[in-house]
mmCIF file of C-alpha atoms in Angstrom:
data_model
loop_
_atom_site.group_PDB
_atom_site.id
_atom_site.type_symbol
_atom_site.label_atom_id
_atom_site.label_comp_id
_atom_site.label_asym_id
_atom_site.label_seq_id
_atom_site.Cartn_x
_atom_site.Cartn_y
_atom_site.Cartn_z
ATOM 1 C CA MET P 1 -22.675 -16.800 -6.760
ATOM 2 C CA ILE P 2 -23.886 -13.143 -6.719
ATOM 3 C CA GLU P 3 -27.364 -11.713 -5.593
ATOM 4 C CA LEU P 4 -28.196 -8.114 -4.824
ATOM 5 C CA LYS P 5 -31.314 -7.295 -3.398
ATOM 6 C CA ASN P 6 -33.144 -4.185 -3.319
ATOM 7 C CA ILE P 7 -29.915 -1.974 -3.222
ATOM 8 C CA TYR P 8 -30.805 1.643 -2.812
ATOM 9 C CA LYS P 9 -27.845 4.420 -3.143
ATOM 10 C CA THR P 10 -27.940 7.776 -1.322
ATOM 11 C CA TYR P 11 -25.167 10.242 -1.698
ATOM 12 C CA HIS P 12 -25.879 13.143 0.837
ATOM 13 C CA GLN P 13 -24.456 16.598 0.015
ATOM 14 C CA GLY P 14 -25.074 18.790 3.095
ATOM 15 C CA GLU P 15 -28.913 18.613 3.598
ATOM 16 C CA ILE P 16 -29.267 17.265 0.103
ATOM 17 C CA ASP P 17 -29.761 13.486 -0.527
ATOM 18 C CA ILE P 18 -28.670 12.685 -3.977
ATOM 19 C CA PRO P 19 -30.358 9.324 -5.187
ATOM 20 C CA VAL P 20 -28.262 7.241 -7.439
ATOM 21 C CA LEU P 21 -29.123 3.448 -7.199
ATOM 22 C CA LYS P 22 -33.061 2.816 -6.784
ATOM 23 C CA ASP P 23 -34.231 -0.636 -5.970
ATOM 24 C CA ILE P 24 -31.595 -2.417 -7.658
ATOM 25 C CA SER P 25 -31.949 -6.457 -7.633
ATOM 26 C CA LEU P 26 -29.453 -8.568 -9.698
ATOM 27 C CA THR P 27 -28.367 -12.304 -9.739
ATOM 28 C CA ILE P 28 -24.695 -13.145 -11.492
ATOM 29 C CA ASN P 29 -24.190 -16.564 -12.047
ATOM 30 C CA GLN P 30 -20.846 -18.592 -11.893
ATOM 31 C CA GLY P 31 -19.445 -18.289 -15.048
ATOM 32 C CA GLU P 32 -21.454 -15.791 -16.501
ATOM 33 C CA TYR P 33 -20.189 -12.865 -18.644
ATOM 34 C CA LEU P 34 -22.075 -9.499 -18.093
ATOM 35 C CA ALA P 35 -21.795 -6.088 -19.272
ATOM 36 C CA ILE P 36 -23.420 -3.294 -17.760
ATOM 37 C CA MET P 37 -24.574 -0.205 -20.031
ATOM 38 C CA GLY P 38 -25.740 3.290 -19.328
ATOM 39 C CA PRO P 39 -25.472 6.886 -20.171
ATOM 40 C CA SER P 40 -22.968 9.231 -17.908
ATOM 41 C CA GLY P 41 -24.607 9.387 -14.670
ATOM 42 C CA SER P 42 -26.859 6.890 -14.695
ATOM 43 C CA GLY P 43 -25.397 4.922 -11.876
ATOM 44 C CA LYS P 44 -23.591 2.147 -13.670
ATOM 45 C CA SER P 45 -20.028 2.607 -12.143
ATOM 46 C CA THR P 46 -21.564 2.881 -8.246
ATOM 47 C CA LEU P 47 -23.380 -0.371 -9.217
ATOM 48 C CA MET P 48 -20.087 -1.843 -9.856
ATOM 49 C CA ASN P 49 -18.530 -0.302 -6.999
ATOM 50 C CA ILE P 50 -21.129 -2.037 -4.911
ATOM 51 C CA ILE P 51 -20.486 -5.603 -6.402
ATOM 52 C CA GLY P 52 -16.501 -4.818 -5.530
ATOM 53 C CA CYS P 53 -17.371 -4.150 -2.229
ATOM 54 C CA LEU P 54 -15.279 -0.581 -3.097
ATOM 55 C CA ASP P 55 -18.930 1.149 -2.005
ATOM 56 C CA MET P 56 -21.456 0.255 0.645
ATOM 57 C CA PRO P 57 -24.995 0.582 -0.201
ATOM 58 C CA THR P 58 -27.752 2.894 1.872
ATOM 59 C CA SER P 59 -29.472 -0.127 2.166
ATOM 60 C CA GLY P 60 -30.523 -3.611 0.480
ATOM 61 C CA SER P 61 -28.448 -7.176 0.984
ATOM 62 C CA TYR P 62 -25.599 -8.659 -0.629
ATOM 63 C CA PHE P 63 -24.752 -12.115 -0.974
ATOM 64 C CA PHE P 64 -22.098 -13.691 -2.683
ATOM 65 C CA ASP P 65 -22.171 -17.575 -2.548
ATOM 66 C CA GLU P 66 -24.415 -17.323 0.082
ATOM 67 C CA GLU P 67 -22.274 -14.889 2.582
ATOM 68 C CA ASP P 68 -23.841 -11.579 3.634
ATOM 69 C CA ILE P 69 -21.258 -9.330 2.439
ATOM 70 C CA LEU P 70 -22.719 -6.610 4.205
ATOM 71 C CA SER P 71 -21.737 -8.297 7.465
ATOM 72 C CA PHE P 72 -18.099 -8.393 7.502
ATOM 73 C CA ASP P 73 -15.787 -6.051 9.088
ATOM 74 C CA ASP P 74 -13.247 -3.848 7.595
ATOM 75 C CA VAL P 75 -10.507 -6.749 7.714
ATOM 76 C CA LYS P 76 -12.815 -9.673 6.297
ATOM 77 C CA MET P 77 -14.009 -7.334 3.861
ATOM 78 C CA SER P 78 -10.661 -6.213 2.857
ATOM 79 C CA GLU P 79 -9.419 -10.323 2.612
ATOM 80 C CA PHE P 80 -12.486 -11.249 0.539
ATOM 81 C CA ARG P 81 -12.041 -8.430 -1.732
ATOM 82 C CA ASN P 82 -8.685 -9.197 -2.378
ATOM 83 C CA LYS P 83 -8.923 -13.083 -2.876
ATOM 84 C CA SER P 84 -11.947 -12.960 -4.780
ATOM 85 C CA ILE P 85 -12.631 -9.862 -7.073
ATOM 86 C CA GLY P 86 -10.289 -8.592 -9.348
ATOM 87 C CA PHE P 87 -10.712 -5.043 -11.041
ATOM 88 C CA VAL P 88 -9.471 -3.619 -14.204
ATOM 89 C CA PHE P 89 -9.847 -0.183 -14.544
ATOM 90 C CA GLN P 90 -9.864 2.357 -17.625
ATOM 91 C CA SER P 91 -6.887 4.591 -15.877
ATOM 92 C CA PHE P 92 -5.077 0.974 -15.181
ATOM 93 C CA ASN P 93 -3.639 2.102 -11.915
ATOM 94 C CA LEU P 94 -0.784 1.010 -12.202
ATOM 95 C CA LEU P 95 2.560 2.204 -10.174
ATOM 96 C CA PRO P 96 4.749 4.120 -12.780
ATOM 97 C CA ARG P 97 8.098 3.350 -10.796
ATOM 98 C CA GLN P 98 7.719 -0.511 -10.339
ATOM 99 C CA SER P 99 7.920 -2.892 -13.369
ATOM 100 C CA ALA P 100 5.071 -4.770 -14.530
ATOM 101 C CA LEU P 101 6.459 -8.092 -12.675
ATOM 102 C CA GLU P 102 6.080 -5.781 -9.429
ATOM 103 C CA ASN P 103 2.622 -4.704 -10.300
ATOM 104 C CA VAL P 104 1.455 -7.907 -10.964
ATOM 105 C CA GLU P 105 3.020 -9.058 -7.484
ATOM 106 C CA LEU P 106 1.019 -6.586 -5.422
ATOM 107 C CA PRO P 107 -1.740 -8.204 -5.273
ATOM 108 C CA LEU P 108 0.186 -11.494 -3.738
ATOM 109 C CA TYR P 109 1.831 -9.564 -1.013
ATOM 110 C CA TYR P 110 -1.114 -8.422 0.302
ATOM 111 C CA SER P 111 -2.385 -11.887 0.407
ATOM 112 C CA GLY P 112 0.322 -13.002 2.409
ATOM 113 C CA ILE P 113 2.182 -15.003 -0.491
ATOM 114 C CA LYS P 114 5.767 -15.362 0.578
ATOM 115 C CA LYS P 115 8.179 -13.306 -1.826
ATOM 116 C CA LYS P 116 10.602 -16.043 -3.317
ATOM 117 C CA ASP P 117 6.835 -17.518 -4.404
ATOM 118 C CA ARG P 118 5.402 -14.208 -6.050
ATOM 119 C CA LYS P 119 7.621 -14.199 -8.750
ATOM 120 C CA PRO P 120 6.508 -17.009 -10.557
ATOM 121 C CA ILE P 121 3.087 -16.794 -10.178
ATOM 122 C CA ALA P 122 3.093 -13.035 -11.122
ATOM 123 C CA GLU P 123 5.310 -14.119 -14.305
ATOM 124 C CA GLU P 124 2.414 -16.796 -15.146
ATOM 125 C CA ALA P 125 -0.494 -14.502 -15.191
ATOM 126 C CA LEU P 126 2.140 -11.850 -17.463
ATOM 127 C CA ARG P 127 2.167 -14.665 -19.712
ATOM 128 C CA ARG P 128 -1.764 -15.198 -19.841
ATOM 129 C CA VAL P 129 -2.122 -12.243 -21.510
ATOM 130 C CA GLY P 130 0.989 -12.053 -23.792
ATOM 131 C CA LEU P 131 3.182 -9.595 -22.230
ATOM 132 C CA GLU P 132 6.631 -12.649 -21.116
ATOM 133 C CA ASP P 133 8.758 -10.288 -22.862
ATOM 134 C CA ARG P 134 7.898 -7.046 -20.962
ATOM 135 C CA MET P 135 8.214 -8.225 -17.395
ATOM 136 C CA ASP P 136 10.958 -5.735 -16.584
ATOM 137 C CA PHE P 137 9.438 -2.468 -17.935
ATOM 138 C CA ASN P 138 7.782 0.012 -16.456
ATOM 139 C CA PRO P 139 4.250 1.758 -17.231
ATOM 140 C CA THR P 140 6.290 4.450 -18.946
ATOM 141 C CA GLN P 141 7.518 1.948 -21.595
ATOM 142 C CA LEU P 142 4.475 0.301 -22.399
ATOM 143 C CA SER P 143 1.474 1.188 -24.883
ATOM 144 C CA GLY P 144 -1.763 1.506 -23.094
ATOM 145 C CA GLY P 145 -3.223 -1.693 -24.764
ATOM 146 C CA GLN P 146 0.231 -3.485 -22.775
ATOM 147 C CA LYS P 147 -0.419 -1.066 -19.737
ATOM 148 C CA GLN P 148 -4.281 -2.887 -19.821
ATOM 149 C CA ARG P 149 -2.715 -6.217 -20.177
ATOM 150 C CA VAL P 150 -0.494 -5.954 -17.210
ATOM 151 C CA ALA P 151 -3.573 -4.676 -15.283
ATOM 152 C CA ILE P 152 -5.099 -7.580 -16.340
ATOM 153 C CA ALA P 153 -2.554 -9.651 -14.676
ATOM 154 C CA ARG P 154 -2.379 -7.990 -11.569
ATOM 155 C CA ALA P 155 -6.508 -9.176 -11.521
ATOM 156 C CA ILE P 156 -6.048 -12.642 -12.506
ATOM 157 C CA VAL P 157 -2.839 -13.423 -9.790
ATOM 158 C CA ASN P 158 -4.856 -14.446 -6.954
ATOM 159 C CA ASN P 159 -7.088 -16.293 -9.415
ATOM 160 C CA PRO P 160 -10.297 -14.701 -8.663
ATOM 161 C CA ARG P 161 -13.466 -15.940 -9.152
ATOM 162 C CA ILE P 162 -15.175 -12.637 -10.928
ATOM 163 C CA ILE P 163 -13.466 -9.747 -12.889
ATOM 164 C CA LEU P 164 -14.813 -6.112 -12.592
ATOM 165 C CA ALA P 165 -13.647 -4.223 -15.301
ATOM 166 C CA ASP P 166 -14.757 -0.776 -16.006
ATOM 167 C CA GLU P 167 -14.497 0.755 -19.571
ATOM 168 C CA PRO P 168 -11.499 -1.199 -19.960
ATOM 169 C CA THR P 169 -10.969 0.129 -23.495
ATOM 170 C CA GLY P 170 -12.411 3.285 -23.088
ATOM 171 C CA ALA P 171 -8.409 4.764 -23.323
ATOM 172 C CA LEU P 172 -7.321 2.373 -26.260
ATOM 173 C CA ASP P 173 -7.560 2.363 -29.929
ATOM 174 C CA THR P 174 -9.330 -0.006 -31.561
ATOM 175 C CA LYS P 175 -7.152 -2.671 -32.281
ATOM 176 C CA SER P 176 -5.676 -2.734 -28.770
ATOM 177 C CA GLY P 177 -9.650 -2.681 -27.321
ATOM 178 C CA GLU P 178 -10.156 -5.817 -29.360
ATOM 179 C CA GLN P 179 -7.129 -7.490 -27.904
ATOM 180 C CA ILE P 180 -8.290 -6.765 -24.463
ATOM 181 C CA MET P 181 -11.517 -8.400 -25.517
ATOM 182 C CA ASP P 182 -9.925 -11.514 -26.377
ATOM 183 C CA ILE P 183 -8.600 -11.742 -23.405
ATOM 184 C CA PHE P 184 -11.852 -11.743 -21.253
ATOM 185 C CA ALA P 185 -13.397 -13.799 -23.789
ATOM 186 C CA SER P 186 -10.591 -16.414 -23.019
ATOM 187 C CA LEU P 187 -10.862 -15.922 -19.046
ATOM 188 C CA ASN P 188 -14.594 -16.458 -19.154
ATOM 189 C CA GLU P 189 -13.989 -19.914 -21.154
ATOM 190 C CA GLU P 190 -11.459 -20.768 -18.606
ATOM 191 C CA GLY P 191 -14.685 -20.533 -16.167
ATOM 192 C CA THR P 192 -13.890 -16.985 -14.689
ATOM 193 C CA THR P 193 -17.101 -14.662 -13.953
ATOM 194 C CA VAL P 194 -16.397 -11.480 -16.045
ATOM 195 C CA VAL P 195 -18.699 -7.934 -15.067
ATOM 196 C CA THR P 196 -17.913 -4.929 -17.579
ATOM 197 C CA ILE P 197 -19.246 -1.318 -17.058
ATOM 198 C CA THR P 198 -19.195 -0.233 -20.977
ATOM 199 C CA HIS P 199 -21.345 2.504 -23.310
ATOM 200 C CA GLU P 200 -19.613 0.867 -26.647
ATOM 201 C CA ARG P 201 -22.037 -1.340 -28.145
ATOM 202 C CA GLU P 202 -19.628 -3.557 -29.961
ATOM 203 C CA ILE P 203 -17.744 -4.265 -26.473
ATOM 204 C CA ALA P 204 -21.200 -5.285 -24.795
ATOM 205 C CA GLN P 205 -21.750 -7.653 -27.494
ATOM 206 C CA ARG P 206 -19.371 -9.843 -26.481
ATOM 207 C CA ALA P 207 -20.910 -10.585 -23.149
ATOM 208 C CA SER P 208 -23.149 -13.596 -23.113
ATOM 209 C CA LYS P 209 -25.813 -11.205 -21.388
ATOM 210 C CA ILE P 210 -26.604 -7.639 -21.190
ATOM 211 C CA ILE P 211 -28.349 -5.019 -19.089
ATOM 212 C CA VAL P 212 -29.112 -1.182 -19.364
ATOM 213 C CA ILE P 213 -28.947 1.419 -15.685
ATOM 214 C CA ARG P 214 -30.823 4.270 -16.276
ATOM 215 C CA ASP P 215 -31.593 6.897 -13.846
ATOM 216 C CA GLY P 216 -30.185 4.527 -10.783
ATOM 217 C CA GLU P 217 -33.004 2.120 -12.265
ATOM 218 C CA LEU P 218 -31.914 -1.259 -14.058
ATOM 219 C CA SER P 219 -33.634 -2.870 -17.055
ATOM 220 C CA ASN P 220 -33.348 -6.006 -18.270
ATOM 221 C CA ASP P 221 -34.443 -5.459 -21.878
ATOM 222 C CA VAL P 222 -31.745 -4.300 -23.950
ATOM 223 C CA ASN P 223 -32.577 -3.551 -27.849
ATOM 224 C CA LEU P 224 -28.869 -2.830 -29.341
ATOM 225 C CA ASP P 225 -29.656 -1.439 -32.582
ATOM 226 C CA GLU P 226 -32.037 1.199 -31.119
ATOM 227 C CA GLU P 227 -30.745 4.527 -31.995
ATOM 228 C CA GLU P 228 -30.572 5.746 -28.138
ATOM 229 C CA GLU P 229 -26.698 7.029 -27.607
ATOM 230 C CA LEU P 230 -25.648 5.043 -24.458
#
């Protein structure tokens, strides 16, 4: 489904070039559950942002269902991102003054779904993550785990092809984190492709495939029992 070829990403600070990704080639198949691990500063979030079309590579190619993503203009890129990719972040990124239901309705608004049709679709997404009794609550009234479930509902409301989760359990206690990972596993079983960034081996082990990125370079050989702290 996704094919990255020879991806480089370099940031420029004044006259200094800072290479972040170096010749990354990666294939993600439909229905796959992939975990990306790496130490702080390894480039894993930059790689996630490129997969999610939130950032563009300095060079290389990116194909999604054989379409050349890097040829899209801003409008087409925005439409593609909204309909095909769901995002889940460590910090939830919810609107604090909007209810859980209103937060989940937002992607539908940007997709041009009529107002009368948005509510039942958003309600179903919240039911799928077990929050049917919290739809009218604002984020300030929800626990961390509940906020993340709202964020997942928002991510899946457009039935995206792929969900990208950046340290989705990083701000949660162990029990809440396990509940969130159970939801991702269920979504994957239903056919949704899931890619998650994590530094926790227990979280990575929930995936069907694990890759490690170090110093901007990718490794497909992962020994989760190694002593090195990721």
